[in-house]
Coordinates of C-alpha atoms (C1' of nucleotides) in Angstrom, one line a residue:
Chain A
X1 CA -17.9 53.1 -37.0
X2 CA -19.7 53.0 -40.0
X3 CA -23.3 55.2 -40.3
X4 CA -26.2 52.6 -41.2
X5 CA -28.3 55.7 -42.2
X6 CA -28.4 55.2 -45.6
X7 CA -28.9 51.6 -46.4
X8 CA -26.4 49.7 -48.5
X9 CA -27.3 49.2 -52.0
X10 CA -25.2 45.6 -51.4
X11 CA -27.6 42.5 -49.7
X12 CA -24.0 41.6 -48.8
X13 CA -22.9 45.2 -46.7
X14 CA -27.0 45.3 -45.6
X15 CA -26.3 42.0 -43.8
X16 CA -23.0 42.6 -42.1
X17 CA -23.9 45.9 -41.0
X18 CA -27.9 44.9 -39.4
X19 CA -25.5 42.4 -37.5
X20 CA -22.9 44.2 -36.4
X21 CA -20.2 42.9 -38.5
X22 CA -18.7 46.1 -39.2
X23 CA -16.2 48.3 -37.7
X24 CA -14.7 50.1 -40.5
X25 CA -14.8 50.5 -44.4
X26 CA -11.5 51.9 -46.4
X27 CA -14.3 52.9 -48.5
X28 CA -18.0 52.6 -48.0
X29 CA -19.5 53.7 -51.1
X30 CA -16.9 51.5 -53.7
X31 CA -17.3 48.4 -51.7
X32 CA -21.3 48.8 -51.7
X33 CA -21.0 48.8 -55.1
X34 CA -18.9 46.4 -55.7
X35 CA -20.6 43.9 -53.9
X36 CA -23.7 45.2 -55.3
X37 CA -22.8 44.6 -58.9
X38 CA -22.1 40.8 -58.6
X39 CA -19.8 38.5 -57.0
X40 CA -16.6 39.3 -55.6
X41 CA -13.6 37.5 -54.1
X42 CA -12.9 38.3 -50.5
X43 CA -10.3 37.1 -47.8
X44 CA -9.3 36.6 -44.6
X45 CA -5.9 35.6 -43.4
X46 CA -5.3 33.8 -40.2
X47 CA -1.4 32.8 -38.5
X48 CA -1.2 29.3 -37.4
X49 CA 0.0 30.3 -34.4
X50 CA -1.6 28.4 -31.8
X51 CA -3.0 24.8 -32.3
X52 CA -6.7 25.7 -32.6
X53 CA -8.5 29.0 -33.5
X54 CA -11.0 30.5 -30.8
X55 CA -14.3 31.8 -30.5
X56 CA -12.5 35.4 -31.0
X57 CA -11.4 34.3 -34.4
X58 CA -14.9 33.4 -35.0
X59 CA -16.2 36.7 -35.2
X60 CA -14.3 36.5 -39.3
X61 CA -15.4 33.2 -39.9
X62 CA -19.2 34.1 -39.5
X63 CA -18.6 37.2 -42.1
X64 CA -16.8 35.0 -44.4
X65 CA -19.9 32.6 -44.0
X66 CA -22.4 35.1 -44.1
X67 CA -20.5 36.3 -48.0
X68 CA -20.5 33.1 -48.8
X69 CA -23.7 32.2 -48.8
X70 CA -24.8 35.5 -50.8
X71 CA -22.6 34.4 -53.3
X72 CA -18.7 36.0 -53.1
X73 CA -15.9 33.4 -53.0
X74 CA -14.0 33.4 -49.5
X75 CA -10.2 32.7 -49.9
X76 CA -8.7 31.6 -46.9
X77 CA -5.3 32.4 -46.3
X78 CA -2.7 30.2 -43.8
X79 CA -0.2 32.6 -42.7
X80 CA 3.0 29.6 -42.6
X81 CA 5.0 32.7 -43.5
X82 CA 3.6 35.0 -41.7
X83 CA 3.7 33.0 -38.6
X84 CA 7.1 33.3 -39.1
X85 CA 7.7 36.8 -38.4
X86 CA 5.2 37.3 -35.8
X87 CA 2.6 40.1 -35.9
X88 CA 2.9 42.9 -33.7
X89 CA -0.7 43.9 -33.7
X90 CA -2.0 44.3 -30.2
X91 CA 1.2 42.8 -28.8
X92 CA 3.3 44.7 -26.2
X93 CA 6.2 42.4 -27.0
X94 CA 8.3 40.5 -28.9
X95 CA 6.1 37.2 -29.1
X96 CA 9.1 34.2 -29.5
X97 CA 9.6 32.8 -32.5
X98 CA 7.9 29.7 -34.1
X99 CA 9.6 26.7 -35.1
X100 CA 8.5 25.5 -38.6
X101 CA 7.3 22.3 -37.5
X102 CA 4.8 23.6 -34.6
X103 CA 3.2 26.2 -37.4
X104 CA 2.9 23.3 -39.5
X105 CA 0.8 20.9 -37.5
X106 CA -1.1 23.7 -36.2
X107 CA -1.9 24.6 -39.9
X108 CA -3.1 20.8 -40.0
X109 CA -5.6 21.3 -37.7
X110 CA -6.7 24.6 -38.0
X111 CA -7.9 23.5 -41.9
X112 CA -9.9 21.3 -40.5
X113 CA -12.0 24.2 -38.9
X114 CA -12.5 26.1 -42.3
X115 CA -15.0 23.4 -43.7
X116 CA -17.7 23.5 -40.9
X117 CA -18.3 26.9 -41.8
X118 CA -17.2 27.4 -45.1
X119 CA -18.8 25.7 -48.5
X120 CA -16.0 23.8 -50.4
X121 CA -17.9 23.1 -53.2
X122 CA -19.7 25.0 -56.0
X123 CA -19.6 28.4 -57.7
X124 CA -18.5 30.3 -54.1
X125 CA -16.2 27.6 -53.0
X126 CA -14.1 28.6 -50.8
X127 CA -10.4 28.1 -50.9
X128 CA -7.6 27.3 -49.1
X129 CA -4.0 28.8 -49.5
X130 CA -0.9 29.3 -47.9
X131 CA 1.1 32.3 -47.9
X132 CA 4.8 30.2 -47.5
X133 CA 4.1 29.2 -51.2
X134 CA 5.0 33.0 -51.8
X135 CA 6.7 34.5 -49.2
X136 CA 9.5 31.7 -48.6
X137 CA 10.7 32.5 -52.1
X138 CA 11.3 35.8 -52.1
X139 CA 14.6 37.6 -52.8
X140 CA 15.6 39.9 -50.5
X141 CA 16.6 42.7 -52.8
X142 CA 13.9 42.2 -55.1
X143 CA 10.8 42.7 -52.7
X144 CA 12.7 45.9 -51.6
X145 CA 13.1 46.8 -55.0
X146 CA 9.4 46.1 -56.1
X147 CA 8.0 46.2 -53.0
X148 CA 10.0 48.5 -50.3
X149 CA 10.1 51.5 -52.7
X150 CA 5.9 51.5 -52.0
X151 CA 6.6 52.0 -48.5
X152 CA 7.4 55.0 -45.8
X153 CA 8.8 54.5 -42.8
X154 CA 7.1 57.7 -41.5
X155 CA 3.7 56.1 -42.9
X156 CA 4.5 53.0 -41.2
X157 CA 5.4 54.4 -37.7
X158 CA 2.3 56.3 -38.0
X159 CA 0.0 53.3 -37.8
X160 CA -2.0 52.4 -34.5
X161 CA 0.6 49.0 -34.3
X162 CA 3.8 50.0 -34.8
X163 CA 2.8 53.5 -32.8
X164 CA 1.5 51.7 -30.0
X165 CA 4.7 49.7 -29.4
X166 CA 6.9 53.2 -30.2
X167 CA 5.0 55.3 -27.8
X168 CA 5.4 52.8 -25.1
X169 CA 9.4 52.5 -25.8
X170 CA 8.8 49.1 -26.1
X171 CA 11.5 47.2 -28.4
X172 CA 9.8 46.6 -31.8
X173 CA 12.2 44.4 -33.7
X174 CA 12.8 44.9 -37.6
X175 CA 11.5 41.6 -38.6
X176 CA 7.9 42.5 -36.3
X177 CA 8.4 45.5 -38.5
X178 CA 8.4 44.1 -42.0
X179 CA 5.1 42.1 -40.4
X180 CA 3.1 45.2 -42.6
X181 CA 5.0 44.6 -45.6
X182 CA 4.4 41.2 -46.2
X183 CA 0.6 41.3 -45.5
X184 CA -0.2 43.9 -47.6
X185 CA 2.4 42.0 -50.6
X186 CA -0.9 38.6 -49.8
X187 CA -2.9 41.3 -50.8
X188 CA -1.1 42.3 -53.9
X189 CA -0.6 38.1 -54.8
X190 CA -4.4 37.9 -54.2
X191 CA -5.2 40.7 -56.6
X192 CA -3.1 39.6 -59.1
X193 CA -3.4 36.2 -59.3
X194 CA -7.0 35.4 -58.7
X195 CA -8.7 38.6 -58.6
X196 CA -9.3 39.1 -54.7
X197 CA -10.5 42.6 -54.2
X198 CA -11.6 42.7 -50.3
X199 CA -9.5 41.9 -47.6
X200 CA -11.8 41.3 -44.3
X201 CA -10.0 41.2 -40.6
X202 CA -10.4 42.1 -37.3
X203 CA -10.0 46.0 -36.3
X204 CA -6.3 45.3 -34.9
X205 CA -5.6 44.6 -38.5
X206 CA -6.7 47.9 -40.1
X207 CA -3.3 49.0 -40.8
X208 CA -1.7 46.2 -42.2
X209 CA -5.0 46.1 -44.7
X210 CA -5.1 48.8 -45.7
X211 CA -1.3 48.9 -46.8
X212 CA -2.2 45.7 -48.6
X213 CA -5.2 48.4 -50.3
X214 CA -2.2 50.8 -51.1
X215 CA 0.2 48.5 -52.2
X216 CA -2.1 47.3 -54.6
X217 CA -3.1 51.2 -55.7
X218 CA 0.3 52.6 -56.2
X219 CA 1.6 48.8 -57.9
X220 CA -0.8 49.7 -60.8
X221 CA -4.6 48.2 -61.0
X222 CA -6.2 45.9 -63.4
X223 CA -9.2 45.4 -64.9
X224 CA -10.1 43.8 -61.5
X225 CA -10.2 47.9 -59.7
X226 CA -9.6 49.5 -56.4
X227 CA -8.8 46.7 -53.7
X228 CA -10.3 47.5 -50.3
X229 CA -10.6 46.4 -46.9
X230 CA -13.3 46.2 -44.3
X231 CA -12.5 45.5 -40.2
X232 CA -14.8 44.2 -37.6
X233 CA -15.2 44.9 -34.2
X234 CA -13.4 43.6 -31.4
X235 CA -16.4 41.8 -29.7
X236 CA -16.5 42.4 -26.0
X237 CA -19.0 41.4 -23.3
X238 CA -21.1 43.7 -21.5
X239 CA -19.2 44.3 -18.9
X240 CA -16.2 45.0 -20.9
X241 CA -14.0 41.8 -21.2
X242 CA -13.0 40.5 -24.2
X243 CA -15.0 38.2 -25.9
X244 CA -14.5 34.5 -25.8
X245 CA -12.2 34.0 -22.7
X246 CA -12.8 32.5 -19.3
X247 CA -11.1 31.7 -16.3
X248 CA -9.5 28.8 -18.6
X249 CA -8.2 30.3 -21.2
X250 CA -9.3 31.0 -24.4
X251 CA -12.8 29.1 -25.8
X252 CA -11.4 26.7 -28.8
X253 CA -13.1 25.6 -31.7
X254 CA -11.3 22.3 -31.6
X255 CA -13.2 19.8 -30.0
X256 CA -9.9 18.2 -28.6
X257 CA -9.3 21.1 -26.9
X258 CA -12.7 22.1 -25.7
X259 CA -15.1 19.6 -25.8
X260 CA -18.4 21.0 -27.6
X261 CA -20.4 20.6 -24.2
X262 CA -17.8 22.9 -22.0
X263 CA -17.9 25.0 -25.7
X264 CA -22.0 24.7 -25.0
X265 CA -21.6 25.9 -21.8
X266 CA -19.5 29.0 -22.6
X267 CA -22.8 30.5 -24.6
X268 CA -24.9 29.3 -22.2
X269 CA -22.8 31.5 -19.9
X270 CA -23.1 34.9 -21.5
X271 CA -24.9 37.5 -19.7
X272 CA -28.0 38.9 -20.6
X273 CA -27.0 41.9 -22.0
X274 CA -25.1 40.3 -24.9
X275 CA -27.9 37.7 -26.3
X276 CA -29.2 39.5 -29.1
X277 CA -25.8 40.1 -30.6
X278 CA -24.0 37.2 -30.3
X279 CA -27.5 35.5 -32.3
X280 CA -26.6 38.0 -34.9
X281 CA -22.9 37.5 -35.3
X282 CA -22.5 33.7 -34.3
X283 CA -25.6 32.0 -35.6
X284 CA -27.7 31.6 -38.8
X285 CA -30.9 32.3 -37.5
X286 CA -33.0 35.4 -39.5
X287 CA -32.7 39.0 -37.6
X288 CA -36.5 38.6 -37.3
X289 CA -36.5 35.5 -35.5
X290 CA -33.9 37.1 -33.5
X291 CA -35.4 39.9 -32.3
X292 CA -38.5 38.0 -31.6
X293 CA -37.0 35.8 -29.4
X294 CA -35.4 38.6 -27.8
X295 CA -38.1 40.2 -26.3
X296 CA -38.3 38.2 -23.7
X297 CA -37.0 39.6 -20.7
X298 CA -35.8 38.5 -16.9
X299 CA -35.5 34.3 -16.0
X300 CA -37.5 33.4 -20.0
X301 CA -34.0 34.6 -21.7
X302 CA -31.9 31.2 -20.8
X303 CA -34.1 29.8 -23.2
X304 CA -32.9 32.2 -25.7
X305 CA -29.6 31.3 -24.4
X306 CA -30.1 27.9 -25.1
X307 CA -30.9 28.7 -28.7
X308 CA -27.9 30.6 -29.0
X309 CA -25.9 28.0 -27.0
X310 CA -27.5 25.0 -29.2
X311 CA -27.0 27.0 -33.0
X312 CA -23.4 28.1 -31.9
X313 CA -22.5 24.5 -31.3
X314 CA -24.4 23.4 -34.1
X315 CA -22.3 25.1 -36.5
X316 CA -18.8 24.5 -34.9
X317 CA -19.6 20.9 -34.0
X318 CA -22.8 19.6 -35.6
X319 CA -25.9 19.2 -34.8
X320 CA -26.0 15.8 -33.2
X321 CA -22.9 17.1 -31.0
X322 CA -24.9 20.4 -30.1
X323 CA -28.1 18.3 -29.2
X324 CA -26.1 16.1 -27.0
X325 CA -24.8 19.2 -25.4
X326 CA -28.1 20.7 -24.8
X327 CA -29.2 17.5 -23.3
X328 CA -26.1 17.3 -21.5
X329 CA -26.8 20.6 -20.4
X330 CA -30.1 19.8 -19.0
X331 CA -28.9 17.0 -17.1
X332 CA -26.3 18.1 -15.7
X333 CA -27.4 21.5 -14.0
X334 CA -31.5 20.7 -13.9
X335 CA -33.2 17.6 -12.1
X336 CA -31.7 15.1 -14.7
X337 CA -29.8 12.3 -13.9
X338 CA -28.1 10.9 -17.1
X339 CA -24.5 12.5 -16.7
X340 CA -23.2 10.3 -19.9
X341 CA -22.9 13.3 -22.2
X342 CA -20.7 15.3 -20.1
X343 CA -16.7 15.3 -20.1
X344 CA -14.9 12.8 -18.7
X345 CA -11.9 11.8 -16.9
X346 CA -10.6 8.6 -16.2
X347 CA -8.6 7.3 -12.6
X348 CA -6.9 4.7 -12.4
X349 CA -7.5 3.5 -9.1
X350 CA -10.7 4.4 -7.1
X351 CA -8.3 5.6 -4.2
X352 CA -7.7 9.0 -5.1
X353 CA -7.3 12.0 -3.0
X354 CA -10.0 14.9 -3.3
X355 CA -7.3 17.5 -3.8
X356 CA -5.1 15.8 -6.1
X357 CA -8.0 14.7 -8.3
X358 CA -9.1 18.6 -8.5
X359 CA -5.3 19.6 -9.1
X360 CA -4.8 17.2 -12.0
X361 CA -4.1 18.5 -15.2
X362 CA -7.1 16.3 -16.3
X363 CA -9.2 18.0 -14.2
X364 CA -7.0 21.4 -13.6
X365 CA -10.2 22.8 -11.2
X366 CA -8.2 24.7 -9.3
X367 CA -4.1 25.7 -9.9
X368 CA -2.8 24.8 -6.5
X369 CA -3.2 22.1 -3.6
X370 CA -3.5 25.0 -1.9
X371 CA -6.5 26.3 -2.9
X372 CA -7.9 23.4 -4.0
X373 CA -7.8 22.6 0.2
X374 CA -9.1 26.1 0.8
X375 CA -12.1 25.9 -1.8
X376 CA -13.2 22.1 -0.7
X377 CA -13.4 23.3 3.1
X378 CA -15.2 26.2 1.5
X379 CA -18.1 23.6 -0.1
X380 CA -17.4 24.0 -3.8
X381 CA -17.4 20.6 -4.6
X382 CA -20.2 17.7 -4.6
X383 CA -19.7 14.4 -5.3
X384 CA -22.8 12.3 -6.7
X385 CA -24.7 15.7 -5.5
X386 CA -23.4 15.6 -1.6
X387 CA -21.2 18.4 -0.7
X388 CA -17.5 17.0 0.3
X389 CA -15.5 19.4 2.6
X390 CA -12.6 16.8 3.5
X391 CA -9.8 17.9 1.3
X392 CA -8.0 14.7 2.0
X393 CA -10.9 12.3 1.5
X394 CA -10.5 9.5 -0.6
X395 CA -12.9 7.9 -3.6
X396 CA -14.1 4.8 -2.7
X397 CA -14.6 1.7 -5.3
X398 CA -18.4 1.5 -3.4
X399 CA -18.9 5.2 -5.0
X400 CA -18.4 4.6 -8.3
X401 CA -22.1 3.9 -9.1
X402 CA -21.3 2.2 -12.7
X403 CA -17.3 2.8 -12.7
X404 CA -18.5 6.5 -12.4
X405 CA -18.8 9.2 -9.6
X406 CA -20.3 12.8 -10.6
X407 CA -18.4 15.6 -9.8
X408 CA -19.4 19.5 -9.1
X409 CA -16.7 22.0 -8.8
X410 CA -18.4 25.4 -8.5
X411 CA -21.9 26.3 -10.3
X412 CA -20.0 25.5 -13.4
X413 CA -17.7 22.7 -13.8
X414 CA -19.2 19.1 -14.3
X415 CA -17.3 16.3 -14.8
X416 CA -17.6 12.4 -14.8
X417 CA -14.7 10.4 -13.1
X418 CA -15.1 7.4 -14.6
X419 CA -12.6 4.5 -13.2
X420 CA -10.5 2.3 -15.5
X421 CA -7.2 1.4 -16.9
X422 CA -6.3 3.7 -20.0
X423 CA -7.0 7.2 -20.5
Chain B
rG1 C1' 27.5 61.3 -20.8
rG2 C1' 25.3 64.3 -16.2
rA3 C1' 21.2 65.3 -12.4
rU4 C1' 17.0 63.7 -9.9
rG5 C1' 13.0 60.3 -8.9
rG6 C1' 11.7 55.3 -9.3
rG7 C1' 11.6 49.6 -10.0
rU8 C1' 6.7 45.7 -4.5
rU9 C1' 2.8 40.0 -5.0
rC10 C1' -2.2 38.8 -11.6
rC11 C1' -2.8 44.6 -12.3
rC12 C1' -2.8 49.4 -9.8
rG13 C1' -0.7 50.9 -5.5
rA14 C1' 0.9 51.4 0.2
rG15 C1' 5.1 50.1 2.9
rU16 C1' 12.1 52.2 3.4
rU17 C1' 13.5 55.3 12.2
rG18 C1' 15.5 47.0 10.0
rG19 C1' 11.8 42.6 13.4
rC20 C1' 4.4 43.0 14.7
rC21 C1' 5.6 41.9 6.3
rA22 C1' 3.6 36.6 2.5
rA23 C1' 3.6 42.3 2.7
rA24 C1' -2.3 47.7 3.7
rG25 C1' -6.0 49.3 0.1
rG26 C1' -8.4 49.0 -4.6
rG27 C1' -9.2 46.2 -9.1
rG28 C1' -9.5 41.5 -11.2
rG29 C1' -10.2 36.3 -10.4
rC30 C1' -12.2 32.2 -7.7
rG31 C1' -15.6 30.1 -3.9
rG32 C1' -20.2 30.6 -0.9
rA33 C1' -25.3 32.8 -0.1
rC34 C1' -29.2 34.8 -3.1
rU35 C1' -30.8 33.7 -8.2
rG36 C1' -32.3 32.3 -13.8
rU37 C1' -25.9 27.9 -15.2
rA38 C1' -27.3 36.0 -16.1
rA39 C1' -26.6 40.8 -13.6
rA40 C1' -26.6 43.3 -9.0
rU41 C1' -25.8 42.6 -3.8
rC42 C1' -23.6 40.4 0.6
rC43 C1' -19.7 37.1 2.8
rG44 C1' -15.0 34.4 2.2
rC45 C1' -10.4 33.2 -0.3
rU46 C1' -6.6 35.0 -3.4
rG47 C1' 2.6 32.8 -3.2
rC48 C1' 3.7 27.4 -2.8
rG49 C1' 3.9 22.8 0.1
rU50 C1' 3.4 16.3 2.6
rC51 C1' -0.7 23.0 5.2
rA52 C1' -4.9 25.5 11.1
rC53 C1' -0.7 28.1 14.6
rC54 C1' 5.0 24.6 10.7
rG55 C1' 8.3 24.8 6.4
rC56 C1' 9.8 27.0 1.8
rU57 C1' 10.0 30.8 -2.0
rU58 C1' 8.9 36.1 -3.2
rC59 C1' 9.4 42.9 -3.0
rG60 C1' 14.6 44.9 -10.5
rU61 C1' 19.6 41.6 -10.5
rA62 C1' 24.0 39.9 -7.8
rG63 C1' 26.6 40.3 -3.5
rG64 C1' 27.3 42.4 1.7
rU65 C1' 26.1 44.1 6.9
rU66 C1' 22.9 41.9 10.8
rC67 C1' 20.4 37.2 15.5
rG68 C1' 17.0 39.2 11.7
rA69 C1' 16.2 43.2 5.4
rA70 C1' 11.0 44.8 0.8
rU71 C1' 13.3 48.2 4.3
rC72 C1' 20.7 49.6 5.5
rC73 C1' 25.5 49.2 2.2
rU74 C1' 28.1 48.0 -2.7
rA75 C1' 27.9 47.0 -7.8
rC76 C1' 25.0 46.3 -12.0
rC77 C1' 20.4 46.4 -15.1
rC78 C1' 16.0 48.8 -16.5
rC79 C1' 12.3 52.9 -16.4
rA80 C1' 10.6 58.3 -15.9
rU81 C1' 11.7 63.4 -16.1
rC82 C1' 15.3 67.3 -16.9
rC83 C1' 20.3 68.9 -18.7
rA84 C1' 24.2 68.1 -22.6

RNA sequence: GGAUGGGUUCCCGAGUUGGCCAAAGGGGGCGGACUGUAAAUCCGCUGCGUCACCGCUUCGUAGGUUCGAAUCCUACCCCAUCCA
């Protein structure tokens, strides 16, 4: 953790740090400076491995906004090779090998992601690059030879990830273990072909920044100067849990994978406790206004929580997607009566069972008939308002008020079935 | 390679004189009440199913004994600790 006593001389570290973007600094004083004397280039590097990023990759994209916008140049960096080998940060095991042609659609649509949040344009545009350009290239016993020699095994054993896996006799395979080396080799490409001097990353990633920051040291610097690196924090929730996961699964920043009013929903979700920081990290909004708003105390913060709830979409979906969200919203769980902004699912026929409805992937309320049964008898679900207990009740055309009944699972779940032919 | 202890349901962890074990208890999760779509608290559920008292699958793996096994036998795999 990183002492705020001393303010930064850098508008750039005064902002991270006031909203609690920082974790830790390779070194404080060089990067305040840095950043103090005039713009820098900075980046982030993110494996395609799943089809979407998440709100916990969020946390990066913020700082690399937050830079951005006082003036250093963000470089994004699509780990296609990196993906390849598979990071063993934070893993207990061997995560299975992805084919080339899933890393490469997910790379599709995770690109699409950078540009709500990141300029493209002007004297900070950000950029986009992919690693595979330089890594798939490589010759075997020339990176060993130029690159290896850098390298101890007893440093690299000595690092939180590869320790962790050791210590825990769990199998860490050699290719997991050149993971390090090629990282820190981005690093080196960055430095030396377009003058990146900060690598920014989650705190899992420490060690594999800073070998990038030695690499780049011990390879010889240029005009260009020390490289460093700077880690946030691992966001968790009051109560401990890691940021940005529910009972679903992780909280997407795809809109085909989570629609922006269920994304809505998850801030409007957060507890109390964690308002005032997630403003800071996940929204634009000044500290002032933040702490202002935050004064508020007991049934007055869900307005607060709105705000937060409304920005956050704002920024990952736009703001005419966020305001039909808060409406939504509004609708849905006050008095109001105009479901048409909330999620959807389509049934063929009107003649479909309670518990296969809620068991539907579609719908995927609960994971078994079982419980579905168990949790319907139990009265967690309403249709059009009115509690249903019979598991194996039917819909009924005469329900579907304008092809559409409304459907509670639970204080949280809302859902339209709307009746028709396609999907 | 040798010795001893151990592998149980999402996690931790009971259960090994064979049946009353789908398997105690805790955690987590979900649902209900309360409430502010928060927290705390209380109550309920927490293997699956064509589902109340029925069936199926599950206690490291594969076989075996038995009317019947998480519990007994055999082989194998893995883990912990100690010895070489």
């Amino acid at each position: 953790m990183t002492e705020p006593l001393d303010p930064y001389a850098s508008a750039a570290l005064r902002e991270l740090a006031t909203r609690g973007f920082i974790e830790q600094l390779s070194d404080a004083a060089a990067i305040d400076a840095a950043l103090a004397t005039g713009p820098i280039t900075f980046y982030i590097g993110y494996d395609p491995t799943a089809a979407s990023l998440h709100v916990g990759n969020l946390v990066c994209i913020m700082a690399m906004r937050r830079l951005q916008r006082l003036g250093h140049r963000p470089i994004v960096v699509m780990g296609s090779g990196t993906a390849r080998i598979g990071d063993p940060s934070g893993k207990s095991e061997l995560r299975k090998m992805l084919d080339p042609d899933a890393i490469a659609s997910n790379v599709a649509r995770i690109g699409q992601v950078f540009g709500r949040f990141l300029e493209l344009d002007g004297d900070a545009a950000a950029i986009v690059v992919d690693n595979f350009d330089w890594l798939s290239g490589l010759g075997y016993i020339g990176f060993l030879r130029e690159i290896g020699v850098h390298f101890t095994v007893n440093r690299m054993i000595a690092t939180k990830t590869y320790r962790d896996r050791l210590d825990a006799e769990a199998p860490l395979s050699f290719i997991e273990f050149n993971y390090q080396l090629l990282q820190a080799y981005d690093f080196l490409r960055l430095y030396r072909e377009r003058g990146c001097t900060l690598q920014l990353g989650g705190s899992d990633q420490w060690g594999n920044m800073i070998a990038g920051v030695e690499l780049i040291r011990r390879t010889g610097l240029d005009a260009a100067g020390p490289a460093h690196c700077l880690t946030f924090p691992l966001l968790t929730t009051t109560d401990g849990k890691k940021m940005g996961k529910t009972e679903k699964g992780a909280v997407w920043l795809d809109a085909a994978m989570c629609p922006p009013f269920d994304y809505y929903q998850f801030w409007i979700g957060c507890d109390d406790g964690d308002v005032r920081k997630l403003l800071a990290i996940y929204t634009d909004l000044e500290m002032d206004e933040i702490d202002a708003r935050c004064q508020v105390q007991g049934a007055a913060l869900r307005e607060v929580k709105a705000l937060l709830a409304f920005e956050a979409t704002k920024l990952c979906h736009g703001e005419e997607a966020a305001r039909a969200a808060a409406s939504a919203a509004v609708q849905a769980f006050g008095a109001g009566d105009d479901w048409s902004a909330v999620p959807q699912v389509t049934v063929a026929t009107p003649n479909v069972r309670l518990v296969d409805l809620l068991v539907d992937p579609a719908v995927a309320a609960f994971p078994s008939k079982r419980q579905a049964r168990e949790r319907i008898s139990g009265g967690a679900v309403k249709l059009d308002g009115e509690p249903c207990r019979e598991p194996d009740r039917e819909l009924r055309a005469e329900q579907f008020t304008d092809q559409c009944v409304r459907l509670q699972v639970g204080k949280k779940l809302r859902l339209r079935v709307v009746l028709g032919g396609s999907p």
